[in-house]
mmCIF file of C-alpha atoms in Angstrom:
data_model
loop_
_atom_site.group_PDB
_atom_site.id
_atom_site.type_symbol
_atom_site.label_atom_id
_atom_site.label_comp_id
_atom_site.label_asym_id
_atom_site.label_seq_id
_atom_site.Cartn_x
_atom_site.Cartn_y
_atom_site.Cartn_z
ATOM 1 C CA MET X 1 24.535 47.637 39.167
ATOM 2 C CA ASP X 2 21.602 48.154 41.570
ATOM 3 C CA ILE X 3 20.187 44.842 43.610
ATOM 4 C CA TYR X 4 16.567 44.478 45.687
ATOM 5 C CA ILE X 5 15.032 41.974 47.308
ATOM 6 C CA ARG X 6 12.228 40.726 48.148
ATOM 7 C CA SER X 7 11.108 38.059 50.701
ATOM 8 C CA ARG X 8 9.655 37.644 54.786
ATOM 9 C CA GLY X 9 10.488 36.313 57.437
ATOM 10 C CA PHE X 10 9.471 34.281 60.091
ATOM 11 C CA GLU X 11 7.550 35.758 62.390
ATOM 12 C CA GLN X 12 4.177 36.589 62.054
ATOM 13 C CA ASN X 13 5.293 40.628 61.943
ATOM 14 C CA ASN X 14 7.903 40.022 59.479
ATOM 15 C CA GLY X 15 6.069 39.886 56.613
ATOM 16 C CA TYR X 16 7.098 40.230 52.311
ATOM 17 C CA CYS X 17 9.005 43.378 51.345
ATOM 18 C CA TRP X 18 11.080 44.878 49.058
ATOM 19 C CA LEU X 19 15.055 46.154 50.343
ATOM 20 C CA GLN X 20 17.430 47.233 48.194
ATOM 21 C CA LEU X 21 20.499 46.493 48.502
ATOM 22 C CA THR X 22 24.113 47.952 48.869
ATOM 23 C CA ASP X 23 27.714 47.523 49.228
ATOM 24 C CA THR X 24 27.564 48.693 53.207
ATOM 25 C CA GLY X 25 23.645 48.023 54.430
ATOM 26 C CA GLN X 26 19.965 47.570 53.037
ATOM 27 C CA GLU X 27 17.293 49.700 52.904
ATOM 28 C CA ARG X 28 13.332 49.188 52.372
ATOM 29 C CA VAL X 29 11.373 50.428 49.546
ATOM 30 C CA ASP X 30 7.236 49.682 48.447
ATOM 31 C CA GLU X 31 7.971 49.184 45.134
ATOM 32 C CA LEU X 32 10.934 48.847 42.323
ATOM 33 C CA PRO X 33 11.714 51.696 40.629
ATOM 34 C CA ASN X 34 8.619 53.568 38.995
ATOM 35 C CA GLN X 35 9.834 52.328 34.824
ATOM 36 C CA PHE X 36 10.019 48.842 36.175
ATOM 37 C CA GLU X 37 6.863 48.775 38.106
ATOM 38 C CA ASP X 38 4.092 47.140 35.977
ATOM 39 C CA GLU X 39 6.676 44.050 35.487
ATOM 40 C CA SER X 40 6.521 43.682 39.169
ATOM 41 C CA ILE X 41 2.775 44.445 40.135
ATOM 42 C CA HIS X 42 0.796 43.682 36.543
ATOM 43 C CA LEU X 43 2.795 41.286 33.914
ATOM 44 C CA ILE X 44 3.771 38.248 36.581
ATOM 45 C CA TYR X 45 1.225 36.282 39.278
ATOM 46 C CA SER X 46 4.075 36.856 42.071
ATOM 47 C CA GLU X 47 2.965 33.168 43.888
ATOM 48 C CA SER X 48 3.707 31.520 40.966
ATOM 49 C CA PRO X 49 7.840 31.229 39.744
ATOM 50 C CA SER X 50 8.476 34.344 37.264
ATOM 51 C CA VAL X 51 10.743 35.368 34.725
ATOM 52 C CA VAL X 52 10.679 39.037 33.235
ATOM 53 C CA ILE X 53 13.115 40.751 31.165
ATOM 54 C CA SER X 54 13.018 43.953 30.547
ATOM 55 C CA ARG X 55 14.532 47.059 29.037
ATOM 56 C CA ARG X 56 13.314 50.501 30.051
ATOM 57 C CA GLY X 57 15.522 54.195 29.389
ATOM 58 C CA GLY X 58 18.708 52.443 28.351
ATOM 59 C CA LEU X 59 18.624 50.292 31.416
ATOM 60 C CA LEU X 60 18.285 46.468 32.093
ATOM 61 C CA LEU X 61 16.071 44.559 33.918
ATOM 62 C CA LEU X 62 16.453 40.727 35.121
ATOM 63 C CA LEU X 63 13.542 40.150 37.615
ATOM 64 C CA ILE X 64 12.931 36.181 38.729
ATOM 65 C CA THR X 65 10.140 36.059 41.559
ATOM 66 C CA ALA X 66 8.714 33.566 44.126
ATOM 67 C CA ILE X 67 12.505 30.950 44.490
ATOM 68 C CA HIS X 68 11.716 27.782 47.008
ATOM 69 C CA PRO X 69 14.124 27.483 49.237
ATOM 70 C CA GLN X 70 14.351 24.047 50.477
ATOM 71 C CA GLY X 71 12.806 23.269 53.629
ATOM 72 C CA ARG X 72 12.374 27.466 54.230
ATOM 73 C CA LYS X 73 8.805 28.077 56.368
ATOM 74 C CA ASP X 74 7.606 31.151 57.673
ATOM 75 C CA PHE X 75 5.498 30.720 61.613
ATOM 76 C CA SER X 76 2.961 29.282 59.525
ATOM 77 C CA ALA X 77 5.259 26.629 58.134
ATOM 78 C CA ARG X 78 4.240 28.307 54.214
ATOM 79 C CA PRO X 79 6.818 28.199 52.763
ATOM 80 C CA ILE X 80 9.044 31.091 52.547
ATOM 81 C CA ARG X 81 9.620 32.793 48.956
ATOM 82 C CA ILE X 82 12.762 35.192 46.951
ATOM 83 C CA SER X 83 12.281 37.535 44.565
ATOM 84 C CA VAL X 84 15.534 39.031 43.221
ATOM 85 C CA ALA X 85 15.886 42.013 40.611
ATOM 86 C CA TRP X 86 18.846 43.492 38.528
ATOM 87 C CA ILE X 87 19.091 46.266 37.051
ATOM 88 C CA ALA X 88 21.618 47.136 35.034
ATOM 89 C CA GLU X 89 22.586 49.602 32.772
ATOM 90 C CA ASP X 90 21.393 48.231 29.060
ATOM 91 C CA SER X 91 24.731 47.153 27.721
ATOM 92 C CA ASP X 92 26.233 44.071 25.015
ATOM 93 C CA LYS X 93 28.348 42.813 28.463
ATOM 94 C CA ILE X 94 25.146 42.576 30.450
ATOM 95 C CA GLU X 95 22.779 41.092 28.482
ATOM 96 C CA PRO X 96 24.603 37.963 27.861
ATOM 97 C CA VAL X 97 24.867 38.118 31.647
ATOM 98 C CA PHE X 98 21.403 38.693 32.366
ATOM 99 C CA ARG X 99 19.997 36.202 28.998
ATOM 100 C CA MET X 100 21.498 33.534 31.029
ATOM 101 C CA LEU X 101 19.905 33.600 34.377
ATOM 102 C CA ALA X 102 17.189 33.705 33.044
ATOM 103 C CA ALA X 103 18.102 30.936 30.957
ATOM 104 C CA ASN X 104 19.100 28.842 34.816
ATOM 105 C CA ALA X 105 15.819 29.842 36.078
ATOM 106 C CA LEU X 106 13.737 28.613 33.177
ATOM 107 C CA ASP X 107 14.979 25.088 32.296
ATOM 108 C CA GLU X 108 14.701 23.133 35.559
ATOM 109 C CA GLU X 109 18.132 21.429 35.390
ATOM 110 C CA ASP X 110 19.749 24.607 35.820
ATOM 111 C CA ASN X 111 16.780 25.561 38.371
ATOM 112 C CA PRO X 112 18.276 23.411 41.551
ATOM 113 C CA LEU X 113 21.292 25.400 41.741
ATOM 114 C CA LEU X 114 20.566 28.789 40.835
ATOM 115 C CA THR X 115 18.030 28.295 43.577
ATOM 116 C CA GLU X 116 20.748 27.091 45.880
ATOM 117 C CA LYS X 117 22.860 29.903 44.862
ATOM 118 C CA ILE X 118 20.135 32.654 44.903
ATOM 119 C CA SER X 119 19.261 31.175 48.826
ATOM 120 C CA GLN X 120 22.577 31.587 50.541
ATOM 121 C CA ALA X 121 22.760 34.958 49.557
ATOM 122 C CA VAL X 122 19.589 36.008 51.203
ATOM 123 C CA THR X 123 19.292 34.330 54.576
ATOM 124 C CA LEU X 124 16.346 34.996 57.897
ATOM 125 C CA GLY X 125 17.790 37.185 60.261
ATOM 126 C CA GLY X 126 18.365 40.994 60.686
ATOM 127 C CA GLU X 127 15.307 43.190 61.484
ATOM 128 C CA ASP X 128 13.288 43.192 58.215
ATOM 129 C CA GLY X 129 13.065 39.881 59.197
ATOM 130 C CA PHE X 130 15.800 38.440 56.267
ATOM 131 C CA LEU X 131 19.282 39.560 54.761
ATOM 132 C CA GLY X 132 20.741 39.579 51.692
ATOM 133 C CA ASN X 133 24.575 39.463 50.837
ATOM 134 C CA PHE X 134 24.960 42.521 48.435
ATOM 135 C CA GLN X 135 28.246 40.932 46.761
ATOM 136 C CA GLU X 136 26.869 37.358 46.417
ATOM 137 C CA LEU X 137 24.668 38.632 44.242
ATOM 138 C CA LEU X 138 26.811 40.480 42.249
ATOM 139 C CA SER X 139 28.278 38.468 41.347
ATOM 140 C CA LEU X 140 25.647 36.197 39.885
ATOM 141 C CA ALA X 141 24.954 38.272 37.505
ATOM 142 C CA ASP X 142 29.045 39.447 36.712
ATOM 143 C CA PRO X 143 29.724 39.241 32.743
ATOM 144 C CA GLN X 144 32.924 37.257 33.962
ATOM 145 C CA ASN X 145 31.546 34.236 35.454
ATOM 146 C CA ILE X 146 29.302 34.163 32.492
ATOM 147 C CA GLU X 147 28.554 30.083 30.970
ATOM 148 C CA GLU X 148 30.517 28.968 27.677
ATOM 149 C CA ARG X 149 27.418 27.632 26.185
ATOM 150 C CA ILE X 150 26.321 31.856 26.493
ATOM 151 C CA GLN X 151 26.140 32.207 22.258
ATOM 152 C CA ASN X 152 25.526 35.954 21.659
ATOM 153 C CA GLN X 153 24.880 35.518 17.789
ATOM 154 C CA PRO X 154 22.917 38.097 16.497
ATOM 155 C CA LEU X 155 18.909 37.685 16.554
ATOM 156 C CA PRO X 156 16.601 36.539 13.281
ATOM 157 C CA PRO X 157 14.661 38.659 11.530
ATOM 158 C CA ASP X 158 12.162 35.535 11.622
ATOM 159 C CA GLN X 159 12.545 34.931 16.111
ATOM 160 C CA GLU X 160 12.012 38.994 16.315
ATOM 161 C CA LEU X 161 8.421 38.344 15.675
ATOM 162 C CA ASN X 162 5.805 38.873 19.218
ATOM 163 C CA LYS X 163 5.066 34.754 19.664
ATOM 164 C CA LEU X 164 3.639 33.857 22.855
ATOM 165 C CA ALA X 165 2.849 29.754 24.705
ATOM 166 C CA LYS X 166 1.542 27.645 27.193
ATOM 167 C CA ILE X 167 3.338 27.077 29.625
ATOM 168 C CA SER X 168 5.497 23.977 30.251
ATOM 169 C CA SER X 169 8.539 22.162 30.827
ATOM 170 C CA GLU X 170 9.328 21.851 27.721
ATOM 171 C CA MET X 171 8.063 25.234 26.285
ATOM 172 C CA LYS X 172 10.888 26.533 29.057
ATOM 173 C CA HIS X 173 13.518 24.621 28.111
ATOM 174 C CA LEU X 174 13.272 26.540 24.718
ATOM 175 C CA LEU X 175 13.363 29.308 25.657
ATOM 176 C CA ALA X 176 15.803 28.763 27.867
ATOM 177 C CA GLU X 177 17.067 27.445 24.706
ATOM 178 C CA GLU X 178 16.447 30.646 22.317
ATOM 179 C CA ILE X 179 17.665 32.869 24.754
ATOM 180 C CA ARG X 180 21.184 30.919 25.038
ATOM 181 C CA GLU X 181 22.091 31.393 22.006
ATOM 182 C CA TYR X 182 20.910 35.083 20.726
ATOM 183 C CA PHE X 183 20.890 38.671 21.657
ATOM 184 C CA LEU X 184 17.259 40.314 22.484
ATOM 185 C CA PRO X 185 15.426 42.391 19.951
ATOM 186 C CA LYS X 186 16.849 46.130 20.319
ATOM 187 C CA ARG X 187 14.255 47.210 21.446
ATOM 188 C CA GLU X 188 12.421 49.144 24.000
ATOM 189 C CA GLY X 189 9.889 47.070 26.760
ATOM 190 C CA VAL X 190 9.147 43.600 28.642
ATOM 191 C CA LEU X 191 10.422 41.495 25.775
ATOM 192 C CA LEU X 192 10.857 38.065 27.552
ATOM 193 C CA VAL X 193 7.461 37.323 31.062
ATOM 194 C CA SER X 194 7.350 34.375 31.824
ATOM 195 C CA THR X 195 5.576 33.237 34.939
ATOM 196 C CA GLY X 196 1.290 31.198 35.629
ATOM 197 C CA ILE X 197 -1.567 32.662 36.360
ATOM 198 C CA LYS X 198 -1.741 35.679 33.966
ATOM 199 C CA LYS X 199 -4.061 36.937 31.237
ATOM 200 C CA GLU X 200 -3.547 36.701 27.965
ATOM 201 C CA GLU X 201 -4.463 40.015 26.840
ATOM 202 C CA SER X 202 -1.473 41.400 29.874
ATOM 203 C CA PHE X 203 1.345 40.263 27.354
ATOM 204 C CA ARG X 204 -0.390 41.489 24.158
ATOM 205 C CA GLU X 205 -1.276 44.763 25.378
ATOM 206 C CA ALA X 206 2.620 45.175 26.325
ATOM 207 C CA GLN X 207 3.481 43.441 23.110
ATOM 208 C CA VAL X 208 5.998 41.287 25.012
ATOM 209 C CA TRP X 209 7.853 39.860 22.989
ATOM 210 C CA ARG X 210 8.160 35.702 24.941
ATOM 211 C CA GLY X 211 5.336 35.458 26.844
ATOM 212 C CA LEU X 212 4.781 31.725 28.759
ATOM 213 C CA SER X 213 1.335 32.160 30.987
ATOM 214 C CA SER X 214 -1.150 29.034 31.970
ATOM 215 C CA LEU X 215 -4.019 31.605 30.852
ATOM 216 C CA VAL X 216 -2.220 31.763 26.715
ATOM 217 C CA GLU X 217 -4.851 29.750 24.865
ATOM 218 C CA SER X 218 -3.148 28.495 22.036
ATOM 219 C CA GLU X 219 -1.528 25.137 22.387
ATOM 220 C CA GLN X 220 0.536 25.519 19.652
ATOM 221 C CA GLN X 221 4.720 25.912 20.301
ATOM 222 C CA TRP X 222 4.686 29.622 19.360
ATOM 223 C CA TRP X 223 1.965 31.782 18.544
ATOM 224 C CA ILE X 224 2.401 34.792 16.201
ATOM 225 C CA TYR X 225 0.646 37.468 18.199
ATOM 226 C CA TYR X 226 -0.504 40.515 16.597
ATOM 227 C CA PRO X 227 1.411 43.315 15.995
ATOM 228 C CA ILE X 228 3.555 41.671 13.188
ATOM 229 C CA ALA X 229 7.308 43.706 12.371
ATOM 230 C CA ASP X 230 7.073 45.398 9.027
ATOM 231 C CA SER X 231 10.390 43.790 8.379
ATOM 232 C CA TYR X 232 8.334 40.249 8.596
ATOM 233 C CA PRO X 233 7.638 38.942 4.754
ATOM 234 C CA LEU X 234 4.682 38.023 5.902
ATOM 235 C CA PRO X 235 1.797 35.957 4.058
ATOM 236 C CA GLU X 236 -1.336 36.193 1.881
ATOM 237 C CA ILE X 237 -4.245 35.812 3.433
ATOM 238 C CA GLU X 238 -6.588 32.796 1.607
ATOM 239 C CA GLY X 239 -10.109 34.053 -0.591
ATOM 240 C CA PHE X 240 -10.175 37.778 -1.707
ATOM 241 C CA TRP X 241 -7.194 39.042 0.711
ATOM 242 C CA GLN X 242 -4.967 37.857 -1.624
ATOM 243 C CA ALA X 243 -5.719 41.046 -4.453
ATOM 244 C CA LEU X 244 -4.598 43.209 -1.563
ATOM 245 C CA ASP X 245 -1.990 44.225 -0.331
ATOM 246 C CA PHE X 246 -0.670 42.997 3.567
ATOM 247 C CA LYS X 247 -0.203 47.114 4.989
ATOM 248 C CA PHE X 248 -3.687 48.144 3.063
ATOM 249 C CA LYS X 249 -4.974 45.589 5.387
ATOM 250 C CA PHE X 250 -3.293 47.115 8.163
ATOM 251 C CA LYS X 251 -4.197 50.162 7.887
ATOM 252 C CA PHE X 252 -8.151 48.866 7.093
ATOM 253 C CA LEU X 253 -7.387 46.852 11.179
ATOM 254 C CA LYS X 254 -6.670 50.987 11.984
ATOM 255 C CA PHE X 255 -10.656 51.536 10.677
ATOM 256 C CA ILE X 256 -12.277 48.931 11.395
ATOM 257 C CA LEU X 257 -11.586 49.234 15.541
ATOM 258 C CA GLY X 258 -14.176 52.331 15.635
ATOM 259 C CA ILE X 259 -16.513 49.667 14.409
ATOM 260 C CA THR X 260 -16.771 46.675 16.669
ATOM 261 C CA THR X 261 -15.016 44.730 19.479
ATOM 262 C CA PHE X 262 -15.657 42.182 17.343
ATOM 263 C CA SER X 263 -14.833 43.588 14.036
ATOM 264 C CA GLN X 264 -11.043 43.861 15.695
ATOM 265 C CA ALA X 265 -10.729 40.716 17.431
ATOM 266 C CA TRP X 266 -12.051 38.996 14.548
ATOM 267 C CA PHE X 267 -9.669 41.136 11.401
ATOM 268 C CA ILE X 268 -6.617 39.863 14.304
ATOM 269 C CA LYS X 269 -7.046 36.117 15.043
ATOM 270 C CA LEU X 270 -8.257 36.112 10.845
ATOM 271 C CA ILE X 271 -4.149 37.350 10.542
ATOM 272 C CA GLU X 272 -2.859 35.745 13.092
ATOM 273 C CA SER X 273 -4.226 32.228 12.191
ATOM 274 C CA GLN X 274 -2.827 32.948 9.230
ATOM 275 C CA VAL X 275 0.513 33.795 9.279
ATOM 276 C CA ASN X 276 1.282 30.774 11.563
ATOM 277 C CA MET X 277 -0.320 28.187 9.650
ATOM 278 C CA ARG X 278 2.244 29.907 6.734
ATOM 279 C CA THR X 279 5.036 30.007 9.321
ATOM 280 C CA GLN X 280 4.732 26.420 10.224
ATOM 281 C CA GLU X 281 3.876 25.262 6.433
ATOM 282 C CA ARG X 282 7.905 27.044 5.717
ATOM 283 C CA SER X 283 9.772 25.173 9.023
ATOM 284 C CA SER X 284 7.366 22.207 7.933
ATOM 285 C CA SER X 285 9.396 22.634 4.159
ATOM 286 C CA LEU X 286 13.146 24.145 5.004
ATOM 287 C CA GLU X 287 12.656 20.776 7.713
ATOM 288 C CA ASN X 288 11.662 18.521 4.488
ATOM 289 C CA ASP X 289 14.866 20.329 2.344
ATOM 290 C CA VAL X 290 17.357 19.272 5.025
#
């Protein structure tokens, strides 16, 4: 497993930088490996607590950023932040422990304990201004240390849909509970992002499976967004759309992409509104049946 940390030292000349840790020492690097640069640069607001899980080329990334150890400050009395990235070969043993750590970072009840463990493993000192304990951080991601509440249920088809929401304590808790219970989607790309100030368009372009940000426009708990998996039983749209096959509607979307950006946005919003409305109706119906 590869482990990277980002922080700074107390002195003015010990600014923020990434270090790669090994069992024999640490080495300064410019960024995370190329395949995960997008996750650490473009999809999060690095100064706010963020959580990312991504799968690329047979590797799984867990990135937890902007951890604030209590009382740790620099020469100007500014709080010092810590970020940690674990990168491992993707497997059914590694994914649950990454989901556990991500859930504990998201859940406000569990976050203080995780913050304490990471702050004990990343301390001030050394040539770069801070030091990382490879073995302690490796132990955090050891599958043998998995919590009993972490389940490994297959992800239901209706939960494979991409969803966005405005970040809040409630939504972080709901997301934490979801990833504690279910496996992640078995697909490449960015799976989960929870961050501060990040435009909704960034999540849409990356086709994030679950995205939380203060700039998500929807006020409902989860907003299903386009593209929508072919396997999902899409609802019919009211009016003249009812007579059309939904696959035809998506083909029509490709056609209007070449007309105007406004047409594209209008059609996508139409599909998303109908899917979200019917999904809510179906959920309410199931709750009433129970």
